Amino acid sequence: MKRNTAEIRLGDSQEQEGDLPVRSVGRLSGKRVLVTGAGRGIGAKIAESFAREGASLVITEVPGEMGRLNDVADELRQTYGKEIEGIMLDIRSDQSITECANKLKTDGLDIDYLVNNAGVNMLVPALEVTPKQWDQIMDINLKGTFFLTQQIAKGMVKRRSGSIVMLASQHGVVANENRAPYCASKAGLVHLTKALALEWAKYGIRVNAVSPTFVATEANREHVEDPRFRRMSLPKIPLRKLAVPSDIAEAVLFLASDQAGMITGHNLIVDGGWTVA
Ligand SMILES: NC(=O)c1ccc[n+]([C@@H]2O[C@H](COP(=O)([O-])OP(=O)(O)OC[C@H]3O[C@@H](n4cnc5c(N)ncnc54)[C@H](O)[C@@H]3O)[C@@H](O)[C@H]2O)c1
């Protein structure tokens, strides 16, 4: 019987998870990164990759996820011996953003790299989207991300240096059904990246985006293992596998670091070829 190559490759991809053979070269020693939504999933992996490369970390989470964030911070401290600060931050709230910025200032925590990872999705047919759902997605993926970036960029402007990476999505480039607000928010984020890159280049600040395809994380494991999801999604990915968090973390690390010193306003699509066709 002929086997479905799409299904075979998904298995391969899952075996790779968290397992990329990357050797640390300490390329971020002496630098500090702020990663939002780092209590789980892609954000936790990004935090680990920066710690592995020698960076100090400020990682943030919403109030209900502080337990997870503290676990991530403890593990990274033990593994990499770096300075890791966990801060409560809800980017839907102006007050929370201001409090976070004030704490960084009071504690003298200059941020060299900002990774805007926090984001939400909702699968709802466009005809049924409510104003509340629209606002929730836009307030987190676009508005909150912008106003946090504005606060952090003030310090970068003073130091005439900094690098910002936005977690956008392939769905900011190509559409998919039942995701109208999400697609719109991520497309907005890709263009916001360009606008900020243009405006802040004079301060030595680079702004880039990473746009993943579907990423197999702990939180969405049930969804991505659903055979119906596999049948619909894998044939659209020429490499016939989903991304794993380390695929995304390494792309973010590259764009943030000085190795990408001539790259700004770019959207690095990490999609196994989905958007090529
Ligand atoms: N997983 C995927 O398939 C995929 C694909 C493309 C893009 N992305 C993007 O990558 C990023 C991370 O995705 P993930 O799969 O790890 O998601 P996730 O839901 O596992 O993690 C998102 C994190 O953001 C935090 N968060 C939510 N609301 C927040 C708020 N108001 N303020 C601050 N933090 C908040 C959550 O607590 C969570 O820790 C998101 O921006 C997402 O849109 C994910």
PDB file of N, CA, C and O in Angstrom, residues 52-103:
ATOM      1  N   ARG A  52      20.972  30.479  26.005  1.00  0.00           N
ATOM      2  CA  ARG A  52      22.051  29.589  25.516  1.00  0.00           C
ATOM      3  C   ARG A  52      23.172  30.394  24.878  1.00  0.00           C
ATOM      4  O   ARG A  52      24.351  30.040  24.997  1.00  0.00           O
ATOM      5  N   GLU A  53      22.827  31.493  24.221  1.00  0.00           N
ATOM      6  CA  GLU A  53      23.849  32.319  23.560  1.00  0.00           C
ATOM      7  C   GLU A  53      24.432  33.380  24.480  1.00  0.00           C
ATOM      8  O   GLU A  53      25.120  34.290  24.037  1.00  0.00           O
ATOM      9  N   GLY A  54      24.110  33.301  25.771  1.00  0.00           N
ATOM     10  CA  GLY A  54      24.787  34.147  26.748  1.00  0.00           C
ATOM     11  C   GLY A  54      24.072  35.430  27.112  1.00  0.00           C
ATOM     12  O   GLY A  54      24.616  36.251  27.861  1.00  0.00           O
ATOM     13  N   ALA A  55      22.845  35.647  26.589  1.00  0.00           N
ATOM     14  CA  ALA A  55      22.126  36.890  26.910  1.00  0.00           C
ATOM     15  C   ALA A  55      21.507  36.810  28.299  1.00  0.00           C
ATOM     16  O   ALA A  55      21.174  35.728  28.777  1.00  0.00           O
ATOM     17  N   SER A  56      21.350  37.981  28.943  1.00  0.00           N
ATOM     18  CA  SER A  56      20.500  38.081  30.134  1.00  0.00           C
ATOM     19  C   SER A  56      19.074  38.267  29.640  1.00  0.00           C
ATOM     20  O   SER A  56      18.862  38.764  28.529  1.00  0.00           O
ATOM     21  N   LEU A  57      18.118  37.880  30.486  1.00  0.00           N
ATOM     22  CA  LEU A  57      16.735  37.878  30.013  1.00  0.00           C
ATOM     23  C   LEU A  57      15.786  38.641  30.909  1.00  0.00           C
ATOM     24  O   LEU A  57      15.910  38.577  32.135  1.00  0.00           O
ATOM     25  N   VAL A  58      14.835  39.337  30.286  1.00  0.00           N
ATOM     26  CA  VAL A  58      13.615  39.756  30.980  1.00  0.00           C
ATOM     27  C   VAL A  58      12.500  39.030  30.254  1.00  0.00           C
ATOM     28  O   VAL A  58      12.332  39.206  29.035  1.00  0.00           O
ATOM     29  N   ILE A  59      11.772  38.162  30.968  1.00  0.00           N
ATOM     30  CA  ILE A  59      10.685  37.432  30.325  1.00  0.00           C
ATOM     31  C   ILE A  59       9.374  37.818  30.993  1.00  0.00           C
ATOM     32  O   ILE A  59       9.338  38.087  32.197  1.00  0.00           O
ATOM     33  N   THR A  60       8.307  37.872  30.200  1.00  0.00           N
ATOM     34  CA  THR A  60       7.050  38.391  30.755  1.00  0.00           C
ATOM     35  C   THR A  60       5.900  37.423  30.501  1.00  0.00           C
ATOM     36  O   THR A  60       5.941  36.617  29.569  1.00  0.00           O
ATOM     37  N   GLU A  61       4.891  37.549  31.345  1.00  0.00           N
ATOM     38  CA  GLU A  61       3.648  36.779  31.180  1.00  0.00           C
ATOM     39  C   GLU A  61       2.462  37.542  31.767  1.00  0.00           C
ATOM     40  O   GLU A  61       2.642  38.460  32.562  1.00  0.00           O
ATOM     41  N   VAL A  62       1.271  37.116  31.357  1.00  0.00           N
ATOM     42  CA  VAL A  62       0.036  37.666  31.945  1.00  0.00           C
ATOM     43  C   VAL A  62      -0.107  37.116  33.366  1.00  0.00           C
ATOM     44  O   VAL A  62       0.481  36.069  33.690  1.00  0.00           O
ATOM     45  N   PRO A  63      -0.891  37.787  34.228  1.00  0.00           N
ATOM     46  CA  PRO A  63      -0.987  37.370  35.631  1.00  0.00           C
ATOM     47  C   PRO A  63      -1.278  35.876  35.813  1.00  0.00           C
ATOM     48  O   PRO A  63      -0.624  35.204  36.607  1.00  0.00           O
ATOM     49  N   GLY A  64      -2.222  35.311  35.049  1.00  0.00           N
ATOM     50  CA  GLY A  64      -2.607  33.907  35.227  1.00  0.00           C
ATOM     51  C   GLY A  64      -1.536  32.902  34.841  1.00  0.00           C
ATOM     52  O   GLY A  64      -1.680  31.706  35.105  1.00  0.00           O
ATOM     53  N   GLU A  65      -0.476  33.349  34.171  1.00  0.00           N
ATOM     54  CA  GLU A  65       0.569  32.425  33.691  1.00  0.00           C
ATOM     55  C   GLU A  65       1.896  32.639  34.409  1.00  0.00           C
ATOM     56  O   GLU A  65       2.930  32.143  33.961  1.00  0.00           O
ATOM     57  N   MET A  66       1.888  33.382  35.535  1.00  0.00           N
ATOM     58  CA  MET A  66       3.151  33.690  36.214  1.00  0.00           C
ATOM     59  C   MET A  66       3.823  32.438  36.793  1.00  0.00           C
ATOM     60  O   MET A  66       5.046  32.373  36.905  1.00  0.00           O
ATOM     61  N   GLY A  67       3.003  31.433  37.157  1.00  0.00           N
ATOM     62  CA  GLY A  67       3.577  30.179  37.676  1.00  0.00           C
ATOM     63  C   GLY A  67       4.458  29.518  36.620  1.00  0.00           C
ATOM     64  O   GLY A  67       5.600  29.136  36.880  1.00  0.00           O
ATOM     65  N   ARG A  68       3.911  29.421  35.412  1.00  0.00           N
ATOM     66  CA  ARG A  68       4.678  28.827  34.299  1.00  0.00           C
ATOM     67  C   ARG A  68       5.941  29.649  34.014  1.00  0.00           C
ATOM     68  O   ARG A  68       7.006  29.112  33.740  1.00  0.00           O
ATOM     69  N   LEU A  69       5.781  30.992  34.056  1.00  0.00           N
ATOM     70  CA  LEU A  69       6.921  31.861  33.747  1.00  0.00           C
ATOM     71  C   LEU A  69       8.041  31.649  34.772  1.00  0.00           C
ATOM     72  O   LEU A  69       9.223  31.564  34.411  1.00  0.00           O
ATOM     73  N   ASN A  70       7.658  31.544  36.042  1.00  0.00           N
ATOM     74  CA  ASN A  70       8.667  31.330  37.084  1.00  0.00           C
ATOM     75  C   ASN A  70       9.375  29.992  36.892  1.00  0.00           C
ATOM     76  O   ASN A  70      10.581  29.884  37.137  1.00  0.00           O
ATOM     77  N   ASP A  71       8.630  28.973  36.439  1.00  0.00           N
ATOM     78  CA  ASP A  71       9.267  27.675  36.165  1.00  0.00           C
ATOM     79  C   ASP A  71      10.299  27.801  35.042  1.00  0.00           C
ATOM     80  O   ASP A  71      11.408  27.259  35.122  1.00  0.00           O
ATOM     81  N   VAL A  72       9.901  28.524  33.970  1.00  0.00           N
ATOM     82  CA  VAL A  72      10.840  28.722  32.851  1.00  0.00           C
ATOM     83  C   VAL A  72      12.082  29.465  33.353  1.00  0.00           C
ATOM     84  O   VAL A  72      13.223  29.081  33.063  1.00  0.00           O
ATOM     85  N   ALA A  73      11.861  30.525  34.155  1.00  0.00           N
ATOM     86  CA  ALA A  73      12.991  31.335  34.658  1.00  0.00           C
ATOM     87  C   ALA A  73      13.920  30.472  35.519  1.00  0.00           C
ATOM     88  O   ALA A  73      15.145  30.522  35.352  1.00  0.00           O
ATOM     89  N   ASP A  74      13.341  29.654  36.415  1.00  0.00           N
ATOM     90  CA  ASP A  74      14.169  28.801  37.287  1.00  0.00           C
ATOM     91  C   ASP A  74      15.020  27.839  36.463  1.00  0.00           C
ATOM     92  O   ASP A  74      16.220  27.670  36.712  1.00  0.00           O
ATOM     93  N   GLU A  75      14.373  27.234  35.459  1.00  0.00           N
ATOM     94  CA  GLU A  75      15.088  26.239  34.648  1.00  0.00           C
ATOM     95  C   GLU A  75      16.233  26.888  33.870  1.00  0.00           C
ATOM     96  O   GLU A  75      17.342  26.362  33.802  1.00  0.00           O
ATOM     97  N   LEU A  76      15.972  28.071  33.313  1.00  0.00           N
ATOM     98  CA  LEU A  76      17.016  28.737  32.525  1.00  0.00           C
ATOM     99  C   LEU A  76      18.167  29.213  33.413  1.00  0.00           C
ATOM    100  O   LEU A  76      19.337  29.125  33.030  1.00  0.00           O
ATOM    101  N   ARG A  77      17.818  29.692  34.624  1.00  0.00           N
ATOM    102  CA  ARG A  77      18.874  30.107  35.570  1.00  0.00           C
ATOM    103  C   ARG A  77      19.776  28.927  35.899  1.00  0.00           C
ATOM    104  O   ARG A  77      20.997  29.027  35.882  1.00  0.00           O
ATOM    105  N   GLN A  78      19.119  27.781  36.203  1.00  0.00           N
ATOM    106  CA  GLN A  78      19.899  26.592  36.574  1.00  0.00           C
ATOM    107  C   GLN A  78      20.750  26.088  35.418  1.00  0.00           C
ATOM    108  O   GLN A  78      21.904  25.715  35.588  1.00  0.00           O
ATOM    109  N   THR A  79      20.183  26.103  34.209  1.00  0.00           N
ATOM    110  CA  THR A  79      20.894  25.533  33.057  1.00  0.00           C
ATOM    111  C   THR A  79      22.002  26.460  32.553  1.00  0.00           C
ATOM    112  O   THR A  79      23.095  26.003  32.216  1.00  0.00           O
ATOM    113  N   TYR A  80      21.700  27.759  32.485  1.00  0.00           N
ATOM    114  CA  TYR A  80      22.644  28.662  31.818  1.00  0.00           C
ATOM    115  C   TYR A  80      23.307  29.666  32.761  1.00  0.00           C
ATOM    116  O   TYR A  80      24.206  30.397  32.333  1.00  0.00           O
ATOM    117  N   GLY A  81      22.851  29.717  34.024  1.00  0.00           N
ATOM    118  CA  GLY A  81      23.478  30.605  35.008  1.00  0.00           C
ATOM    119  C   GLY A  81      23.379  32.072  34.645  1.00  0.00           C
ATOM    120  O   GLY A  81      24.255  32.866  35.001  1.00  0.00           O
ATOM    121  N   LYS A  82      22.348  32.439  33.892  1.00  0.00           N
ATOM    122  CA  LYS A  82      22.236  33.841  33.483  1.00  0.00           C
ATOM    123  C   LYS A  82      21.270  34.592  34.389  1.00  0.00           C
ATOM    124  O   LYS A  82      20.494  34.017  35.141  1.00  0.00           O
ATOM    125  N   GLU A  83      21.333  35.946  34.280  1.00  0.00           N
ATOM    126  CA  GLU A  83      20.408  36.807  35.026  1.00  0.00           C
ATOM    127  C   GLU A  83      19.052  36.762  34.300  1.00  0.00           C
ATOM    128  O   GLU A  83      18.941  37.180  33.137  1.00  0.00           O
ATOM    129  N   ILE A  84      18.036  36.221  34.981  1.00  0.00           N
ATOM    130  CA  ILE A  84      16.703  36.097  34.358  1.00  0.00           C
ATOM    131  C   ILE A  84      15.684  36.790  35.259  1.00  0.00           C
ATOM    132  O   ILE A  84      15.501  36.378  36.410  1.00  0.00           O
ATOM    133  N   GLU A  85      15.031  37.809  34.726  1.00  0.00           N
ATOM    134  CA  GLU A  85      14.010  38.546  35.482  1.00  0.00           C
ATOM    135  C   GLU A  85      12.638  38.211  34.909  1.00  0.00           C
ATOM    136  O   GLU A  85      12.412  38.342  33.703  1.00  0.00           O
ATOM    137  N   GLY A  86      11.709  37.758  35.767  1.00  0.00           N
ATOM    138  CA  GLY A  86      10.336  37.478  35.313  1.00  0.00           C
ATOM    139  C   GLY A  86       9.420  38.631  35.701  1.00  0.00           C
ATOM    140  O   GLY A  86       9.386  39.014  36.869  1.00  0.00           O
ATOM    141  N   ILE A  87       8.712  39.199  34.757  1.00  0.00           N
ATOM    142  CA  ILE A  87       7.855  40.359  35.031  1.00  0.00           C
ATOM    143  C   ILE A  87       6.434  40.074  34.536  1.00  0.00           C
ATOM    144  O   ILE A  87       6.253  39.508  33.452  1.00  0.00           O
ATOM    145  N   MET A  88       5.442  40.531  35.341  1.00  0.00           N
ATOM    146  CA  MET A  88       4.052  40.412  34.931  1.00  0.00           C
ATOM    147  C   MET A  88       3.745  41.510  33.905  1.00  0.00           C
ATOM    148  O   MET A  88       4.075  42.667  34.134  1.00  0.00           O
ATOM    149  N   LEU A  89       3.144  41.126  32.785  1.00  0.00           N
ATOM    150  CA  LEU A  89       2.826  42.121  31.762  1.00  0.00           C
ATOM    151  C   LEU A  89       1.638  41.646  30.932  1.00  0.00           C
ATOM    152  O   LEU A  89       1.688  40.578  30.322  1.00  0.00           O
ATOM    153  N   ASP A  90       0.591  42.460  30.929  1.00  0.00           N
ATOM    154  CA  ASP A  90      -0.546  42.214  30.045  1.00  0.00           C
ATOM    155  C   ASP A  90      -0.548  43.324  29.012  1.00  0.00           C
ATOM    156  O   ASP A  90      -0.864  44.486  29.338  1.00  0.00           O
ATOM    157  N   ILE A  91      -0.200  43.004  27.784  1.00  0.00           N
ATOM    158  CA  ILE A  91      -0.033  44.087  26.792  1.00  0.00           C
ATOM    159  C   ILE A  91      -1.365  44.674  26.324  1.00  0.00           C
ATOM    160  O   ILE A  91      -1.386  45.621  25.547  1.00  0.00           O
ATOM    161  N   ARG A  92      -2.480  44.129  26.805  1.00  0.00           N
ATOM    162  CA  ARG A  92      -3.783  44.773  26.521  1.00  0.00           C
ATOM    163  C   ARG A  92      -3.976  46.014  27.383  1.00  0.00           C
ATOM    164  O   ARG A  92      -4.860  46.822  27.123  1.00  0.00           O
ATOM    165  N   SER A  93      -3.180  46.131  28.448  1.00  0.00           N
ATOM    166  CA  SER A  93      -3.387  47.208  29.415  1.00  0.00           C
ATOM    167  C   SER A  93      -2.280  48.254  29.321  1.00  0.00           C
ATOM    168  O   SER A  93      -1.092  47.946  29.506  1.00  0.00           O
ATOM    169  N   ASP A  94      -2.682  49.519  29.079  1.00  0.00           N
ATOM    170  CA  ASP A  94      -1.693  50.617  29.035  1.00  0.00           C
ATOM    171  C   ASP A  94      -0.955  50.704  30.357  1.00  0.00           C
ATOM    172  O   ASP A  94       0.252  50.952  30.409  1.00  0.00           O
ATOM    173  N   GLN A  95      -1.726  50.516  31.454  1.00  0.00           N
ATOM    174  CA  GLN A  95      -1.127  50.632  32.787  1.00  0.00           C
ATOM    175  C   GLN A  95      -0.049  49.557  33.003  1.00  0.00           C
ATOM    176  O   GLN A  95       1.029  49.825  33.522  1.00  0.00           O
ATOM    177  N   SER A  96      -0.368  48.345  32.562  1.00  0.00           N
ATOM    178  CA  SER A  96       0.593  47.252  32.725  1.00  0.00           C
ATOM    179  C   SER A  96       1.868  47.530  31.918  1.00  0.00           C
ATOM    180  O   SER A  96       2.987  47.282  32.381  1.00  0.00           O
ATOM    181  N   ILE A  97       1.704  48.070  30.707  1.00  0.00           N
ATOM    182  CA  ILE A  97       2.875  48.405  29.877  1.00  0.00           C
ATOM    183  C   ILE A  97       3.714  49.480  30.573  1.00  0.00           C
ATOM    184  O   ILE A  97       4.946  49.383  30.652  1.00  0.00           O
ATOM    185  N   THR A  98       3.038  50.505  31.122  1.00  0.00           N
ATOM    186  CA  THR A  98       3.759  51.590  31.810  1.00  0.00           C
ATOM    187  C   THR A  98       4.489  51.042  33.038  1.00  0.00           C
ATOM    188  O   THR A  98       5.657  51.389  33.285  1.00  0.00           O
ATOM    189  N   GLU A  99       3.801  50.180  33.810  1.00  0.00           N
ATOM    190  CA  GLU A  99       4.442  49.611  35.016  1.00  0.00           C
ATOM    191  C   GLU A  99       5.675  48.784  34.648  1.00  0.00           C
ATOM    192  O   GLU A  99       6.701  48.841  35.319  1.00  0.00           O
ATOM    193  N   CYS A 100       5.560  48.031  33.564  1.00  0.00           N
ATOM    194  CA  CYS A 100       6.699  47.213  33.111  1.00  0.00           C
ATOM    195  C   CYS A 100       7.866  48.129  32.718  1.00  0.00           C
ATOM    196  O   CYS A 100       9.007  47.906  33.144  1.00  0.00           O
ATOM    197  N   ALA A 101       7.559  49.173  31.948  1.00  0.00           N
ATOM    198  CA  ALA A 101       8.615  50.100  31.512  1.00  0.00           C
ATOM    199  C   ALA A 101       9.258  50.788  32.724  1.00  0.00           C
ATOM    200  O   ALA A 101      10.488  50.953  32.782  1.00  0.00           O
ATOM    201  N   ASN A 102       8.433  51.174  33.711  1.00  0.00           N
ATOM    202  CA  ASN A 102       8.965  51.831  34.912  1.00  0.00           C
ATOM    203  C   ASN A 102       9.868  50.893  35.697  1.00  0.00           C
ATOM    204  O   ASN A 102      10.907  51.288  36.225  1.00  0.00           O
ATOM    205  N   LYS A 103       9.459  49.628  35.789  1.00  0.00           N
ATOM    206  CA  LYS A 103      10.272  48.656  36.539  1.00  0.00           C
ATOM    207  C   LYS A 103      11.646  48.462  35.870  1.00  0.00           C
ATOM    208  O   LYS A 103      12.673  48.419  36.540  1.00  0.00           O
TER     209      LYS A 103
END
